[in-house]
Amino acid sequence: MAQILLIEPDAVLAKAYMQAFEHEGHATRLTVSAQDGVFKVDEQIPDVVIVELQLVAHSGIEFLYELRSYAEWQYVPVVIHSCIPPAEFMDSMKLLRDRLGVTVYLYKPQTSLRMLLRAVKEAIAVPALQAS
Amino acid sequence: MQNDDFSGQKLQWLHSEQLFLSLAEQMKLPLMQILKQAELGSLLDRTNEHLSQVGVNADVALKLIDGYLLSMRLAAEETYNVEQEPVSLSSVLYDAAHQLHPIAKLYGVNLELSLGGKYGPVTAHREGLQSALVSLGYALIEALPASDAPQMRLELAAHRCRYGIVAGLYADVDRLTAEALRQGKHLLGDTRQPLPGLSHSGGAGVFVADAILNAIGAKLKVSHHNRRSGLGTVLQSNPQMQLI
């Protein structure tokens, strides 16, 4: 079982994702904003963060910069799950991966629930391997 | 003169293309919701509740597309005068609320219908006015739960102002200003999120409503009612009907 922090602005999609995570035995905390996402990480460090980039007010990228600015949150796995096609980030993929520590970038319209669940499983497994 | 006509047509064409792009971007969201709920249904082996949600989402997608097509059709009819008629505002608001109810329920937004005061018939294009209010409603219902401080009440209301009677939708959204709306219209088609202070998505419902209202000779305005901000349009009482 993993502690998931889901930053998802759409209430209907969020409900579907949370039910799927719950079905897999994960505990999920939900937030709709980047700012609250930082507060939630501060309350309890999650095993994985799933973040949409297109949010109201502060973007998901701003959240990632904030997250990685704290030493104790450097290795929290992050899955980007966004409506923005990854092609628009081709030039920035290196930055997302190396500097902002993004584990995987999933394009929401083409990512099934099963693919998302698999990505969560893999994201949690990677830091465990690093630690060992 | 001919040159001016051509420029005007070109501008209109560019604008409609931008609106369509915005709409297409927006369509991704309800379609994704349909997909996820259907997937979830199969994942959990529960179908009924999720399938009813599928229907609601599909309805939203269809109505937004329909609103867009209506705005285009009405704009094309502009030269022949869009037929204005005496319209019962309370009946339009009631019907709009009825259409918005399922999606409001799905999002957990408490939709209130407020018809304080007596309003006689107003002069409007009924279908256009109702479609504009429904499109606006979709945009606001979807945006409210995603805001920093979720205010889950949306008021569909009519009230008097010094220019006439305002019909609109109101919520506790402090970032909804006339400047934000003006900028949003300016950014339409150039950015994925033209109303960043209001909506996490394309906010196409606002622009579809704006296009419909323009086509029927009305304007979309930021308006205030009961200490809440909202979007609405000013309508005029129908003097002919008042004489009867």
Coordinates of C-alpha atoms in Angstrom, one line a residue:
Chain A
M1 CA 0.0 0.0 0.0
A2 CA 1.3 3.4 -0.9
Q3 CA 0.5 7.0 0.2
I4 CA -0.4 8.9 -2.9
L5 CA -0.7 12.7 -3.2
L6 CA -2.9 13.5 -6.2
I7 CA -2.9 17.1 -7.5
E8 CA -5.8 17.0 -9.9
P9 CA -8.0 20.1 -10.6
D10 CA -10.9 18.2 -12.2
A11 CA -13.3 16.8 -9.5
V12 CA -14.8 14.1 -11.7
L13 CA -11.5 12.8 -12.9
A14 CA -10.1 13.0 -9.4
K15 CA -12.9 10.8 -8.1
A16 CA -12.3 8.2 -10.7
Y17 CA -8.6 8.1 -10.0
M18 CA -9.1 7.9 -6.3
Q19 CA -11.5 5.0 -6.6
A20 CA -9.0 3.2 -8.8
F21 CA -6.2 3.8 -6.3
E22 CA -8.4 2.7 -3.5
H23 CA -9.3 -0.5 -5.4
E24 CA -5.5 -1.2 -5.6
G25 CA -5.2 -0.7 -1.9
H26 CA -3.5 2.7 -1.9
A27 CA -4.4 5.6 0.3
T28 CA -4.8 8.9 -1.6
R29 CA -4.9 12.5 -0.5
L30 CA -6.3 14.9 -3.1
T31 CA -5.7 18.6 -3.7
V32 CA -6.6 20.9 -6.5
S33 CA -3.9 23.5 -6.2
A34 CA -0.1 23.7 -6.3
Q35 CA 0.1 25.7 -3.1
D36 CA -2.0 23.2 -1.1
G37 CA 0.0 20.4 -2.7
V38 CA 3.1 21.8 -1.0
F39 CA 1.2 22.0 2.3
K40 CA 0.1 18.4 2.0
V41 CA 3.6 17.2 1.3
D42 CA 4.7 19.1 4.4
E43 CA 2.0 17.4 6.5
Q44 CA 3.1 14.0 5.4
I45 CA 5.7 13.0 2.8
P46 CA 3.9 10.8 0.2
D47 CA 5.3 7.8 -1.5
V48 CA 4.5 9.3 -4.9
V49 CA 3.0 12.5 -6.2
I50 CA 0.8 12.6 -9.3
V51 CA 0.5 16.1 -10.6
E52 CA -1.4 17.8 -13.4
L53 CA 0.6 20.7 -14.9
Q54 CA -2.4 22.8 -15.9
L55 CA -3.8 24.1 -12.6
V56 CA -5.7 27.2 -11.4
A57 CA -3.2 30.0 -10.4
H58 CA 0.2 28.3 -9.8
S59 CA 1.1 25.6 -12.4
G60 CA 2.3 22.1 -11.8
I61 CA 5.8 23.2 -12.9
E62 CA 5.9 25.8 -10.1
F63 CA 4.8 23.1 -7.7
L64 CA 7.8 21.0 -8.8
Y65 CA 10.3 23.8 -8.4
E66 CA 8.9 24.4 -4.9
L67 CA 9.0 20.7 -4.1
R68 CA 12.6 20.2 -5.2
S69 CA 13.8 23.3 -3.4
Y70 CA 13.6 21.4 -0.1
A71 CA 16.4 18.9 0.6
E72 CA 14.1 16.4 2.4
W73 CA 11.8 16.2 -0.6
Q74 CA 14.4 15.6 -3.3
Y75 CA 13.6 11.9 -3.8
V76 CA 9.8 11.9 -3.6
P77 CA 8.8 10.2 -6.9
V78 CA 6.7 12.4 -9.2
V79 CA 4.5 11.3 -12.0
I80 CA 3.3 14.0 -14.3
H81 CA -0.2 13.1 -15.5
S82 CA -1.2 16.0 -17.7
C83 CA -3.5 17.2 -20.5
I84 CA -0.6 18.9 -22.1
P85 CA 1.0 16.7 -24.7
P86 CA 4.6 15.7 -23.8
A87 CA 5.6 16.9 -27.3
E88 CA 5.3 20.4 -26.0
F89 CA 7.9 19.6 -23.4
M90 CA 10.4 17.9 -25.7
D91 CA 13.0 20.6 -25.2
S92 CA 12.5 20.5 -21.4
M93 CA 12.4 16.7 -20.8
K94 CA 16.0 16.7 -19.6
L95 CA 15.1 19.5 -17.1
L96 CA 12.0 17.6 -16.0
R97 CA 13.9 14.4 -15.5
D98 CA 17.2 15.5 -14.1
R99 CA 16.5 18.7 -12.3
L100 CA 12.9 18.3 -11.2
G101 CA 13.1 14.5 -10.7
V102 CA 10.1 13.6 -12.8
T103 CA 9.8 9.8 -12.9
V104 CA 7.5 9.6 -15.8
Y105 CA 5.4 11.9 -18.0
L106 CA 1.9 10.6 -18.9
Y107 CA -0.3 12.2 -21.4
K108 CA -3.7 12.1 -19.8
P109 CA -6.0 11.5 -22.8
Q110 CA -3.8 8.5 -23.8
T111 CA -3.3 7.0 -20.4
S112 CA -5.7 4.3 -19.2
L113 CA -6.4 3.8 -15.5
R114 CA -4.4 0.5 -15.7
M115 CA -1.4 2.4 -17.2
L116 CA -1.6 5.0 -14.4
L117 CA -1.7 2.3 -11.7
R118 CA 1.3 0.6 -13.3
A119 CA 3.2 3.9 -13.4
V120 CA 2.5 4.4 -9.7
K121 CA 3.8 0.9 -8.9
E122 CA 6.9 1.5 -10.9
A123 CA 7.5 5.0 -9.4
I124 CA 7.3 3.5 -5.9
A125 CA 9.7 0.7 -6.8
V126 CA 12.4 2.9 -8.2
P127 CA 13.4 4.8 -5.0
A128 CA 13.3 1.5 -3.1
L129 CA 15.9 0.1 -5.5
Q130 CA 17.9 3.3 -5.2
A131 CA 17.9 3.0 -1.4
S132 CA 19.0 -0.6 -1.5
Chain B
M1 CA -15.5 49.8 -48.5
Q2 CA -15.1 46.4 -50.1
N3 CA -11.7 46.1 -48.4
D4 CA -13.3 46.8 -45.0
D5 CA -15.9 44.1 -45.6
F6 CA -13.1 41.6 -46.5
S7 CA -11.1 42.5 -43.3
G8 CA -14.2 42.2 -41.2
Q9 CA -15.0 38.8 -42.7
K10 CA -11.4 37.7 -42.2
L11 CA -11.4 38.8 -38.6
Q12 CA -14.7 37.0 -38.0
W13 CA -13.3 33.8 -39.6
L14 CA -10.1 34.0 -37.5
H15 CA -12.1 34.5 -34.4
S16 CA -14.4 31.5 -35.1
E17 CA -11.3 29.4 -35.8
Q18 CA -9.8 30.4 -32.5
L19 CA -13.1 29.6 -30.7
F20 CA -13.2 26.2 -32.4
L21 CA -9.7 25.5 -31.3
S22 CA -10.6 26.4 -27.7
L23 CA -13.6 24.2 -27.9
A24 CA -11.7 21.3 -29.3
E25 CA -9.2 21.6 -26.4
Q26 CA -12.0 21.7 -24.0
M27 CA -13.7 18.7 -25.4
K28 CA -10.8 16.6 -24.2
L29 CA -12.0 16.9 -20.6
P30 CA -15.5 15.5 -20.8
L31 CA -14.4 12.9 -23.2
M32 CA -11.7 11.8 -20.9
Q33 CA -14.2 11.7 -18.1
I34 CA -16.4 9.4 -20.1
L35 CA -13.5 7.2 -20.8
K36 CA -12.3 7.0 -17.2
Q37 CA -15.8 6.3 -15.8
A38 CA -16.3 3.5 -18.2
E39 CA -12.9 2.1 -17.4
L40 CA -13.6 2.4 -13.7
G41 CA -16.9 0.6 -14.2
S42 CA -15.0 -2.4 -15.7
L43 CA -12.3 -2.2 -13.1
L44 CA -14.7 -2.3 -10.2
D45 CA -17.4 -4.5 -11.8
R46 CA -20.0 -1.9 -11.0
T47 CA -21.7 -0.4 -14.0
N48 CA -24.9 1.3 -13.3
E49 CA -23.8 4.4 -11.3
H50 CA -20.9 5.0 -13.6
L51 CA -22.9 4.5 -16.7
S52 CA -25.3 7.2 -15.6
Q53 CA -22.3 9.6 -15.1
V54 CA -21.2 8.6 -18.6
G55 CA -24.5 9.9 -19.9
V56 CA -24.2 13.2 -18.0
N57 CA -20.7 13.9 -19.4
A58 CA -21.7 13.0 -22.9
D59 CA -24.6 15.4 -22.5
V60 CA -22.2 18.2 -21.5
A61 CA -20.0 17.6 -24.5
L62 CA -23.0 17.6 -26.9
K63 CA -24.5 20.7 -25.4
L64 CA -21.2 22.6 -25.7
I65 CA -20.8 21.6 -29.3
D66 CA -24.4 22.5 -29.9
G67 CA -23.9 25.9 -28.3
Y68 CA -21.0 26.6 -30.6
L69 CA -23.0 25.6 -33.7
L70 CA -25.8 27.8 -32.5
S71 CA -23.5 30.8 -32.2
M72 CA -22.2 30.2 -35.7
R73 CA -25.7 29.8 -37.1
L74 CA -26.9 32.9 -35.3
A75 CA -23.9 34.9 -36.4
A76 CA -24.6 33.9 -40.0
E77 CA -28.2 35.1 -39.6
E78 CA -27.1 38.5 -38.3
T79 CA -27.7 40.2 -41.6
Y80 CA -31.3 38.9 -41.6
N81 CA -31.9 40.1 -38.0
V82 CA -32.0 37.5 -35.3
E83 CA -35.6 37.3 -34.2
Q84 CA -36.1 38.8 -30.8
E85 CA -39.2 37.9 -29.0
P86 CA -40.9 38.5 -25.6
V87 CA -39.4 35.9 -23.4
S88 CA -40.3 34.9 -19.8
L89 CA -37.0 35.2 -18.0
S90 CA -38.1 33.0 -15.1
S91 CA -38.9 30.2 -17.6
V92 CA -35.5 30.5 -19.3
L93 CA -33.7 30.4 -15.9
Y94 CA -35.8 27.5 -14.8
D95 CA -35.0 25.5 -17.9
A96 CA -31.3 26.4 -17.7
A97 CA -31.2 25.2 -14.1
H98 CA -32.9 22.0 -15.1
Q99 CA -30.3 21.3 -17.7
L100 CA -27.4 22.2 -15.4
H101 CA -28.7 20.1 -12.4
P102 CA -27.2 16.7 -13.4
I103 CA -23.7 18.1 -13.9
A104 CA -23.9 20.3 -10.8
K105 CA -24.8 17.2 -8.8
L106 CA -21.9 15.3 -10.4
Y107 CA -19.5 18.0 -9.3
G108 CA -21.0 18.5 -5.9
V109 CA -22.0 22.1 -6.7
N110 CA -25.1 23.3 -5.0
L111 CA -27.0 25.1 -7.8
E112 CA -29.6 27.6 -6.6
L113 CA -32.2 29.3 -8.6
S114 CA -32.9 32.9 -7.5
L115 CA -35.8 34.8 -9.0
G116 CA -36.3 37.5 -6.4
G117 CA -38.7 40.2 -7.7
K118 CA -41.2 40.2 -10.5
Y119 CA -39.9 40.5 -14.0
G120 CA -42.2 40.9 -16.9
P121 CA -41.2 39.5 -20.3
V122 CA -37.8 40.6 -21.7
T123 CA -36.8 41.1 -25.3
A124 CA -34.5 38.3 -26.2
H125 CA -33.7 35.3 -28.5
R126 CA -34.9 32.5 -26.2
E127 CA -32.9 29.6 -27.6
G128 CA -29.7 31.7 -27.7
L129 CA -30.2 33.1 -24.2
Q130 CA -30.8 29.7 -22.6
S131 CA -28.0 28.1 -24.5
A132 CA -25.6 30.9 -23.4
L133 CA -26.6 30.5 -19.7
V134 CA -26.2 26.7 -19.9
S135 CA -22.7 27.1 -21.5
L136 CA -21.8 29.6 -18.8
G137 CA -23.1 27.2 -16.1
Y138 CA -20.9 24.4 -17.4
A139 CA -17.8 26.5 -17.3
L140 CA -18.5 27.7 -13.8
I141 CA -19.6 24.4 -12.4
E142 CA -16.5 22.7 -13.7
A143 CA -14.2 25.5 -12.4
L144 CA -15.6 26.0 -8.9
P145 CA -14.4 22.7 -7.2
A146 CA -10.9 23.3 -8.7
S147 CA -10.4 26.8 -7.2
D148 CA -8.1 27.4 -4.2
A149 CA -11.0 28.0 -1.8
P150 CA -13.8 26.0 -3.2
Q151 CA -17.2 27.7 -3.0
M152 CA -19.6 25.1 -4.0
R153 CA -22.6 27.3 -4.4
L154 CA -23.6 28.7 -7.8
E155 CA -26.6 31.0 -8.1
L156 CA -28.6 31.2 -11.3
A157 CA -30.3 34.5 -10.9
A158 CA -32.1 37.5 -12.3
H159 CA -31.9 41.0 -10.8
R160 CA -32.5 44.6 -11.8
C161 CA -29.7 47.0 -12.5
R162 CA -29.8 50.6 -13.8
Y163 CA -29.4 49.4 -17.4
G164 CA -32.2 46.7 -17.3
I165 CA -32.6 43.2 -16.0
V166 CA -29.5 41.0 -15.6
A167 CA -29.6 37.3 -16.0
G168 CA -26.5 35.5 -14.9
L169 CA -24.6 33.0 -12.8
Y170 CA -22.9 34.0 -9.5
A171 CA -20.4 32.5 -7.2
D172 CA -17.8 33.6 -4.6
V173 CA -15.1 33.9 -7.2
D174 CA -13.0 36.9 -6.4
R175 CA -10.7 36.6 -9.4
L176 CA -13.6 37.0 -11.8
T177 CA -13.1 40.6 -12.9
A178 CA -14.0 42.6 -16.0
E179 CA -10.2 42.8 -16.8
A180 CA -9.8 39.0 -16.5
L181 CA -12.7 38.5 -18.9
R182 CA -11.3 41.1 -21.3
Q183 CA -7.8 39.5 -21.2
G184 CA -9.4 36.1 -21.6
K185 CA -11.2 37.1 -24.8
H186 CA -7.9 38.6 -26.0
L187 CA -6.0 35.4 -25.3
L188 CA -8.6 33.1 -26.8
G189 CA -7.0 30.8 -29.3
D190 CA -3.5 31.9 -28.3
T191 CA -3.3 30.0 -25.1
R192 CA -4.6 26.8 -23.6
Q193 CA -5.9 28.5 -20.4
P194 CA -7.2 32.0 -21.3
L195 CA -8.9 32.5 -18.0
P196 CA -6.3 31.2 -15.5
G197 CA -7.8 32.9 -12.5
L198 CA -11.2 31.2 -13.1
S199 CA -10.7 27.9 -14.7
H200 CA -8.0 25.2 -14.9
S201 CA -9.3 24.2 -18.4
G202 CA -10.0 26.2 -21.6
G203 CA -13.1 27.7 -20.1
A204 CA -14.8 27.3 -23.5
G205 CA -18.3 27.6 -22.0
V206 CA -17.6 31.2 -21.3
F207 CA -16.5 31.9 -24.8
V208 CA -19.3 29.9 -26.4
A209 CA -21.8 32.0 -24.3
D210 CA -20.0 35.2 -25.3
A211 CA -20.3 34.2 -29.0
I212 CA -24.0 33.3 -28.7
L213 CA -24.8 36.6 -26.8
N214 CA -22.9 38.6 -29.4
A215 CA -24.8 36.9 -32.2
I216 CA -28.2 37.8 -30.5
G217 CA -27.2 41.4 -29.9
A218 CA -26.4 41.0 -26.2
K219 CA -23.1 41.2 -24.3
L220 CA -21.5 39.0 -21.7
K221 CA -20.6 41.1 -18.7
V222 CA -19.0 40.6 -15.3
S223 CA -21.7 41.3 -12.9
H224 CA -22.3 41.3 -9.1
H225 CA -25.3 40.1 -7.2
N226 CA -25.7 39.5 -3.5
R227 CA -22.0 40.2 -2.9
R228 CA -21.1 37.5 -5.4
S229 CA -19.3 37.9 -8.7
G230 CA -20.6 36.3 -11.8
L231 CA -21.2 36.5 -15.5
G232 CA -24.4 37.6 -17.0
T233 CA -26.1 39.7 -19.7
V234 CA -28.3 42.7 -19.5
L235 CA -31.8 42.4 -21.0
Q236 CA -34.5 44.9 -21.6
S237 CA -38.1 44.6 -20.6
N238 CA -40.4 44.1 -23.5
P239 CA -42.5 47.2 -23.7
Q240 CA -45.2 45.8 -26.0
M241 CA -46.0 43.0 -23.6
Q242 CA -46.1 45.3 -20.7
L243 CA -48.9 47.3 -22.3
I244 CA -51.2 44.2 -22.4

